[in-house]
C-alpha cells in the first residue's frame, strides 16, 4: 500500500499532540533541528512521560539522604565523612541487538552517572534476564552480555561484585540487562550537574562524536520489537542505533574528571548518555536557570559531513560536559592533555532571556560558530523538564483471577523431593569468575552470596572502619501474580540479603522493567508496583533515592512479566572480620530464624515459586507482606551478624536467607559451600521445602540456648532444624542426598546448560 | 625506609592497590608517571596490574614503548628490584626484561578466582622470604595469563632456577603450571597472580604479605 511520506515529527517519535505542545512553547513552528531535539528529549527514555506521575508516590527522604531522585545518582551520607552514590539503569534493547556492546556501554554509562557526582566508582552489579538456555540465541546473548560486562568493567578498573541471573521464557526475545554502580566520595566534594555563572565555558571531554547511537533513546529504548519473531527481525535495521564502547577512553576520562574535581577546576559536570549533547547542555542549563550557546562546529567529530542534528543527538560513548570558569581553561587543558583526554570548548553559559510574560527563560541555542547563525533556539527547561506527562489508561488484567485460581499449592503432584531439589540448584560462578570482583582491596564478600560486602575505602577517602553492602533483587514470578505485594516481598528479600552480611538497609534504587505502557495492563502493573514499593519502603524505613524506568520491553505484541529490580544499599558500622557466611561447622545446631509459616491463604504457598515454574505452573497466590514482623527479624539477624563483623565473640557460625527455591535450597546451598552435611527434622509438609516467602533465615550456632534466648528477647521465632555434620544431607523422610552430589550438580548446572545446546 | 615506585600507565588500574599494600608494610611508596624517562632514589619498582594503554594490539605491547621503560631497563641492569604483577608481568615480557610470553587463557574467558601457588624457587627478590614448596593462597585476575615459551627458553628457565611460582592446579593452561618467573639474576620478577590482593584475612588471604615483605627486605641497590 502506498501512502504519503510520514511527517517528520512522527518519524522522530513525536505524536501530533506533542507537536502542538512544541508549537505552544515556541509560539511558532519548530524547524527540523528543533524537532529532532524535542524528539530525543521527549522520548519515553529521557522524559519518563508515562511513569512520572506514578513515581511521585515513592517515599524519597530520610535524614541520611544527601541527593534523592532526579540527579545523575542518589547519594547518602554513610558516616565518617564519606558519602556513597548509587544508581541503576537498564541497557535492555541495545543488548538484545548487540549483546557485547550493549552490555559494555551499559557499564560505561552507569559509571559516568556516578563519577559525575564526584564519586569514584567502586562497584558494579549486573542483574541479567534471559530466555531459557535450550535456545541457541539465548546462549549467544548470555555469552555476549557476560563478556561485554567483563571486557568493559575489568578493563575500566571497577570491580563487578554481584548481580542476578534469571532465565525465563518471557525474556527470550527481550533480554534485560540492568547495571548498578556505587561509588564513594568525601562528603564535602559532592558536585551536581549544574551550569551557572554567565560567561562560563562548557567543555566537552573525551571521545570524538560520531554517528553511533543516533536516536538510541527514541528509536531503540522507547519502542518495542514489533516483528513476529521478536528482536531478530529488527536486528539489522536497529543495529546502527547501538553505541560502541571504549573502556580505555573511559578509564582516562574517569581519572581526568576525578582529578579536575579534586583540584576544584569545575563548577558543574554532567555525563553524556542517552540523547547526547542536547541532553547534557539542556539539563545543566535548566538546573542552573541559565541559557547556553552551543557551537556545533566546535565539537570534534569522528566522521565528515555530520549534520547539526546528528552532532547534538549522537550517543557516542565516553564523553562528559564540564562547566568551568574561563580562568581555569589553561589548567583544565593541561590536566586533560596529561590523561590524553580531548577537551574542547563547545558552549558558553549565557544570560537567560525574558519571555512575553516577563519570566526569565534560559535558552539553548545551537549555533554555526559562536557568533554565527542560530540553527535552533528553544527554552532549555522545555527540553529537560517539560515533556508532556501522561496518565495512561490502567486496567487489571482480565485473566488474572483465573491465573490466581490456578494454584499449584493445592493440586500439583509432589514428585520426588530429592530430584526437585537438585533441579533447583545453580551456581552462577561461570558468570562471576569472568568479572574482576576484587579491585581496590575492598571485597569482603564477593559475588554469588546473599549480598556483596565491601570495606568503605578507596583512593582519596577518609579512613573508616565501616563497610557497605549491596544486593540487587527481583522476582518477576511473584510480580506477575501480584505486582503490588510481589515488589514488597522483593524488597523484603533484599533487606534480608543485607542482614546476612550484617548490614542495615539505608536506601533503595530501582529499575522498573515493564512492557508496553500503551497496554493498560502494563500501566496497571507499573502503578501497583509503585504502590507496593511505597508500602514496603515505609514499613521498613527506607527512602528511594533513584531509579530508572525501562518500558516497551515486548516483542511480537507480548509483554515481559513485570520485572522491577531493586538495588539496596546498607551500611555495616564496624567491619574488621568477615561475616559468618554459608559454611557451617560439624556439631553446630541448625536453626530457622523468623516466621515459619507465611501470612496469607496458605502457610506454605507454592504460587510463583521456582519449584512450580519448573513444572510449568505459573499461577497461584503468593504470601502477604507483614512489615512489623519482617522488620523485627531483619534487625535481629543484621545485629547478630554485625557483632561478628565488629570482631565481638559470637556463637553464630553460619547464615543464609531463604530465597529462591525455598528452605530446602537454602540448606542445600549451605551444605554445598563446604561439603558438610546435616540431619534436619521432618518438616510440616512437602510444600515447606520449596515455598518462597522472605523473612526466614537458616543459621548455625554453637550455643543454641544462648542464641534462642537472644532471639526471644527480640521477639523473633527460632525453630531448631537439626544437627550439622556428616557427608549426607537428610531432611526428614523427604530428602536424602550425598553432599558431594548436591555440590557437583550445583557447580555444573549452568555450564552444562550452556554446553548442552545443539 | 625502603622507597618503592609504582608505575602508572594510562589504563593501569591496580596502582592504588599496589601502593596501599606497600605502605601497609611500612614502605615509602609513590607513583611514577609512564612518560618519566628517569627514575632516581628508588629501592624497588612495581609495574601494577591493569590494561596499560588499553592493552590494545596485545597486553603490554604498547606499554613497552613508554619512556619509563628504558629507565626501568637501566635500573634492572644495575641490579634494582623490579616486580611486574599481572599486566606488569606482561609488560616486562614484551619489553624483553623477562623471558617468555603470556597468551590467552586455555578456556578463552577472563578468570578472577583464588589459586594456590607453590613456591618453586626462593632465589628471587619476590620469593626470598618464602620457603621452597610453601603453598600460598593468592588470587588471579586475567584474560591473558597462560605462560608460554619455546623449548630452549624453558630449558634455560629450569637450568637457572628462574621459575619462582607454580599453580597447584593449573587454571589457565600455563606451560609447566608456571605462575611467575624471574630473570637470571633474580632481581626482576613477574607473576600473574595478585599478591597485593592477599594482604588481609578480612579479604580472604594474607599470604601475599610473605611475597611482598620479601620484596621489601634488604633491597638490592641499583646505585
PDB file of C-alpha atoms in Angstrom, chain A residues 12-155:
ATOM      1  CA  UNK A  12      11.237  11.317  15.200  1.00  0.00           C
ATOM      2  CA  UNK A  13       8.874   9.565  17.618  1.00  0.00           C
ATOM      3  CA  UNK A  14       6.685  12.599  18.449  1.00  0.00           C
ATOM      4  CA  UNK A  15       2.891  12.453  18.395  1.00  0.00           C
ATOM      5  CA  UNK A  16       0.686  15.050  16.719  1.00  0.00           C
ATOM      6  CA  UNK A  17      -0.341  16.406  20.096  1.00  0.00           C
ATOM      7  CA  UNK A  18       3.289  16.669  21.192  1.00  0.00           C
ATOM      8  CA  UNK A  19       3.963  18.711  18.059  1.00  0.00           C
ATOM      9  CA  UNK A  20       1.172  21.063  19.132  1.00  0.00           C
ATOM     10  CA  UNK A  21       2.781  21.331  22.580  1.00  0.00           C
ATOM     11  CA  UNK A  22       6.083  22.309  20.954  1.00  0.00           C
ATOM     12  CA  UNK A  23       4.338  24.973  18.897  1.00  0.00           C
ATOM     13  CA  UNK A  24       2.804  26.347  22.101  1.00  0.00           C
ATOM     14  CA  UNK A  25       6.214  26.504  23.805  1.00  0.00           C
ATOM     15  CA  UNK A  26       7.928  28.168  20.858  1.00  0.00           C
ATOM     16  CA  UNK A  27       4.931  30.257  19.711  1.00  0.00           C
ATOM     17  CA  UNK A  28       5.923  29.233  16.173  1.00  0.00           C
ATOM     18  CA  UNK A  29       6.600  26.113  14.111  1.00  0.00           C
ATOM     19  CA  UNK A  30       9.786  24.298  15.101  1.00  0.00           C
ATOM     20  CA  UNK A  31      12.428  23.860  12.433  1.00  0.00           C
ATOM     21  CA  UNK A  32      13.650  20.315  11.680  1.00  0.00           C
ATOM     22  CA  UNK A  33      16.666  20.563  14.015  1.00  0.00           C
ATOM     23  CA  UNK A  34      14.471  21.754  16.865  1.00  0.00           C
ATOM     24  CA  UNK A  35      12.054  18.908  16.200  1.00  0.00           C
ATOM     25  CA  UNK A  36      14.951  16.468  16.410  1.00  0.00           C
ATOM     26  CA  UNK A  37      15.985  17.895  19.801  1.00  0.00           C
ATOM     27  CA  UNK A  38      12.449  17.502  21.161  1.00  0.00           C
ATOM     28  CA  UNK A  39      12.209  14.049  19.593  1.00  0.00           C
ATOM     29  CA  UNK A  40      15.029  12.674  21.720  1.00  0.00           C
ATOM     30  CA  UNK A  41      14.422  14.723  24.859  1.00  0.00           C
ATOM     31  CA  UNK A  42      10.693  13.967  24.945  1.00  0.00           C
ATOM     32  CA  UNK A  43      11.266  10.276  24.316  1.00  0.00           C
ATOM     33  CA  UNK A  44       9.973   7.900  26.949  1.00  0.00           C
ATOM     34  CA  UNK A  45      13.542   7.017  27.924  1.00  0.00           C
ATOM     35  CA  UNK A  46      14.581  10.605  28.658  1.00  0.00           C
ATOM     36  CA  UNK A  47      11.336  12.151  29.865  1.00  0.00           C
ATOM     37  CA  UNK A  48       9.658   9.340  31.874  1.00  0.00           C
ATOM     38  CA  UNK A  49       6.446  10.786  30.451  1.00  0.00           C
ATOM     39  CA  UNK A  50       4.362   7.661  31.128  1.00  0.00           C
ATOM     40  CA  UNK A  51       5.753   6.867  34.576  1.00  0.00           C
ATOM     41  CA  UNK A  52       6.485  10.187  36.218  1.00  0.00           C
ATOM     42  CA  UNK A  53       3.037  10.792  37.678  1.00  0.00           C
ATOM     43  CA  UNK A  54       3.300   7.422  39.424  1.00  0.00           C
ATOM     44  CA  UNK A  55       6.906   7.726  40.599  1.00  0.00           C
ATOM     45  CA  UNK A  56       5.913  10.813  42.591  1.00  0.00           C
ATOM     46  CA  UNK A  57       4.230   8.486  45.096  1.00  0.00           C
ATOM     47  CA  UNK A  58       7.517   6.935  46.252  1.00  0.00           C
ATOM     48  CA  UNK A  59       8.999   7.983  49.618  1.00  0.00           C
ATOM     49  CA  UNK A  60      12.329   9.654  48.926  1.00  0.00           C
ATOM     50  CA  UNK A  61      13.503  11.337  52.080  1.00  0.00           C
ATOM     51  CA  UNK A  62      15.468  10.400  55.181  1.00  0.00           C
ATOM     52  CA  UNK A  63      17.983  12.233  57.342  1.00  0.00           C
ATOM     53  CA  UNK A  64      20.933  10.498  55.691  1.00  0.00           C
ATOM     54  CA  UNK A  65      19.823  11.191  52.091  1.00  0.00           C
ATOM     55  CA  UNK A  66      22.066  13.839  50.539  1.00  0.00           C
ATOM     56  CA  UNK A  67      20.720  13.573  46.980  1.00  0.00           C
ATOM     57  CA  UNK A  68      17.432  11.959  46.030  1.00  0.00           C
ATOM     58  CA  UNK A  69      15.890  11.023  42.679  1.00  0.00           C
ATOM     59  CA  UNK A  70      16.280  13.276  39.649  1.00  0.00           C
ATOM     60  CA  UNK A  71      20.029  13.774  39.738  1.00  0.00           C
ATOM     61  CA  UNK A  72      22.558  11.552  37.996  1.00  0.00           C
ATOM     62  CA  UNK A  73      22.787   9.320  41.067  1.00  0.00           C
ATOM     63  CA  UNK A  74      21.316   9.146  44.552  1.00  0.00           C
ATOM     64  CA  UNK A  75      23.710   9.885  47.402  1.00  0.00           C
ATOM     65  CA  UNK A  76      23.623   9.013  51.104  1.00  0.00           C
ATOM     66  CA  UNK A  77      25.808  10.027  53.995  1.00  0.00           C
ATOM     67  CA  UNK A  78      27.494   6.782  55.061  1.00  0.00           C
ATOM     68  CA  UNK A  79      29.267   8.355  58.047  1.00  0.00           C
ATOM     69  CA  UNK A  80      32.916   9.146  58.795  1.00  0.00           C
ATOM     70  CA  UNK A  81      32.857  11.941  56.211  1.00  0.00           C
ATOM     71  CA  UNK A  82      32.109   9.574  53.345  1.00  0.00           C
ATOM     72  CA  UNK A  83      29.145   9.751  51.001  1.00  0.00           C
ATOM     73  CA  UNK A  84      28.033   6.868  48.807  1.00  0.00           C
ATOM     74  CA  UNK A  85      26.491   7.466  45.382  1.00  0.00           C
ATOM     75  CA  UNK A  86      24.392   4.752  43.753  1.00  0.00           C
ATOM     76  CA  UNK A  87      22.482   4.407  40.511  1.00  0.00           C
ATOM     77  CA  UNK A  88      20.862   1.641  38.490  1.00  0.00           C
ATOM     78  CA  UNK A  89      19.960   1.644  34.806  1.00  0.00           C
ATOM     79  CA  UNK A  90      18.825  -0.642  32.056  1.00  0.00           C
ATOM     80  CA  UNK A  91      20.505  -1.313  28.738  1.00  0.00           C
ATOM     81  CA  UNK A  92      17.956  -3.826  27.545  1.00  0.00           C
ATOM     82  CA  UNK A  93      17.275  -3.053  23.929  1.00  0.00           C
ATOM     83  CA  UNK A  94      20.870  -2.396  22.845  1.00  0.00           C
ATOM     84  CA  UNK A  95      21.861  -5.703  24.469  1.00  0.00           C
ATOM     85  CA  UNK A  96      19.104  -7.564  22.630  1.00  0.00           C
ATOM     86  CA  UNK A  97      20.590  -6.459  19.336  1.00  0.00           C
ATOM     87  CA  UNK A  98      24.320  -6.371  20.021  1.00  0.00           C
ATOM     88  CA  UNK A  99      24.893  -8.148  23.352  1.00  0.00           C
ATOM     89  CA  UNK A 100      28.610  -7.406  23.804  1.00  0.00           C
ATOM     90  CA  UNK A 101      28.455  -3.678  23.016  1.00  0.00           C
ATOM     91  CA  UNK A 102      25.017  -3.254  24.545  1.00  0.00           C
ATOM     92  CA  UNK A 103      26.185  -4.585  27.892  1.00  0.00           C
ATOM     93  CA  UNK A 104      29.595  -2.896  27.703  1.00  0.00           C
ATOM     94  CA  UNK A 105      28.150   0.555  27.048  1.00  0.00           C
ATOM     95  CA  UNK A 106      25.596  -0.039  29.808  1.00  0.00           C
ATOM     96  CA  UNK A 107      28.513  -0.357  32.222  1.00  0.00           C
ATOM     97  CA  UNK A 108      30.215   2.721  30.759  1.00  0.00           C
ATOM     98  CA  UNK A 109      27.085   4.823  31.093  1.00  0.00           C
ATOM     99  CA  UNK A 110      26.392   3.943  34.708  1.00  0.00           C
ATOM    100  CA  UNK A 111      29.990   4.680  35.710  1.00  0.00           C
ATOM    101  CA  UNK A 112      29.691   8.178  34.232  1.00  0.00           C
ATOM    102  CA  UNK A 113      26.482   8.767  36.188  1.00  0.00           C
ATOM    103  CA  UNK A 114      28.362   8.018  39.390  1.00  0.00           C
ATOM    104  CA  UNK A 115      31.607   9.898  38.813  1.00  0.00           C
ATOM    105  CA  UNK A 116      29.532  12.846  37.619  1.00  0.00           C
ATOM    106  CA  UNK A 117      28.626  13.225  41.307  1.00  0.00           C
ATOM    107  CA  UNK A 118      32.314  13.421  42.230  1.00  0.00           C
ATOM    108  CA  UNK A 119      32.360   9.807  43.407  1.00  0.00           C
ATOM    109  CA  UNK A 120      34.935   7.237  42.404  1.00  0.00           C
ATOM    110  CA  UNK A 121      33.038   4.192  41.075  1.00  0.00           C
ATOM    111  CA  UNK A 122      33.893   1.294  43.396  1.00  0.00           C
ATOM    112  CA  UNK A 123      31.437  -1.445  42.493  1.00  0.00           C
ATOM    113  CA  UNK A 124      29.206  -2.645  39.671  1.00  0.00           C
ATOM    114  CA  UNK A 125      26.416  -5.228  39.840  1.00  0.00           C
ATOM    115  CA  UNK A 126      24.523  -6.717  36.923  1.00  0.00           C
ATOM    116  CA  UNK A 127      21.029  -8.217  37.153  1.00  0.00           C
ATOM    117  CA  UNK A 128      20.560 -10.201  33.914  1.00  0.00           C
ATOM    118  CA  UNK A 129      17.446 -11.862  32.483  1.00  0.00           C
ATOM    119  CA  UNK A 130      17.429 -14.202  29.517  1.00  0.00           C
ATOM    120  CA  UNK A 131      15.170 -16.801  27.934  1.00  0.00           C
ATOM    121  CA  UNK A 132      15.632 -20.492  28.646  1.00  0.00           C
ATOM    122  CA  UNK A 133      19.016 -21.892  27.660  1.00  0.00           C
ATOM    123  CA  UNK A 134      17.640 -24.603  25.378  1.00  0.00           C
ATOM    124  CA  UNK A 135      17.676 -21.998  22.610  1.00  0.00           C
ATOM    125  CA  UNK A 136      20.907 -21.209  20.731  1.00  0.00           C
ATOM    126  CA  UNK A 137      20.116 -17.492  20.535  1.00  0.00           C
ATOM    127  CA  UNK A 138      19.980 -17.323  24.338  1.00  0.00           C
ATOM    128  CA  UNK A 139      23.429 -18.854  24.597  1.00  0.00           C
ATOM    129  CA  UNK A 140      24.713 -16.204  22.196  1.00  0.00           C
ATOM    130  CA  UNK A 141      23.079 -13.491  24.286  1.00  0.00           C
ATOM    131  CA  UNK A 142      24.374 -14.821  27.619  1.00  0.00           C
ATOM    132  CA  UNK A 143      27.931 -15.189  26.398  1.00  0.00           C
ATOM    133  CA  UNK A 144      27.870 -11.819  24.637  1.00  0.00           C
ATOM    134  CA  UNK A 145      26.420  -9.898  27.576  1.00  0.00           C
ATOM    135  CA  UNK A 146      28.714 -11.506  30.151  1.00  0.00           C
ATOM    136  CA  UNK A 147      31.812 -10.962  28.040  1.00  0.00           C
ATOM    137  CA  UNK A 148      30.730  -7.361  27.356  1.00  0.00           C
ATOM    138  CA  UNK A 149      30.438  -6.640  31.070  1.00  0.00           C
ATOM    139  CA  UNK A 150      33.709  -8.457  31.735  1.00  0.00           C
ATOM    140  CA  UNK A 151      35.565  -6.852  28.843  1.00  0.00           C
ATOM    141  CA  UNK A 152      34.487  -3.318  29.703  1.00  0.00           C
ATOM    142  CA  UNK A 153      34.231  -3.473  33.502  1.00  0.00           C
ATOM    143  CA  UNK A 154      37.519  -5.264  34.121  1.00  0.00           C
ATOM    144  CA  UNK A 155      39.407  -3.011  31.760  1.00  0.00           C
TER     145      UNK A 155
END
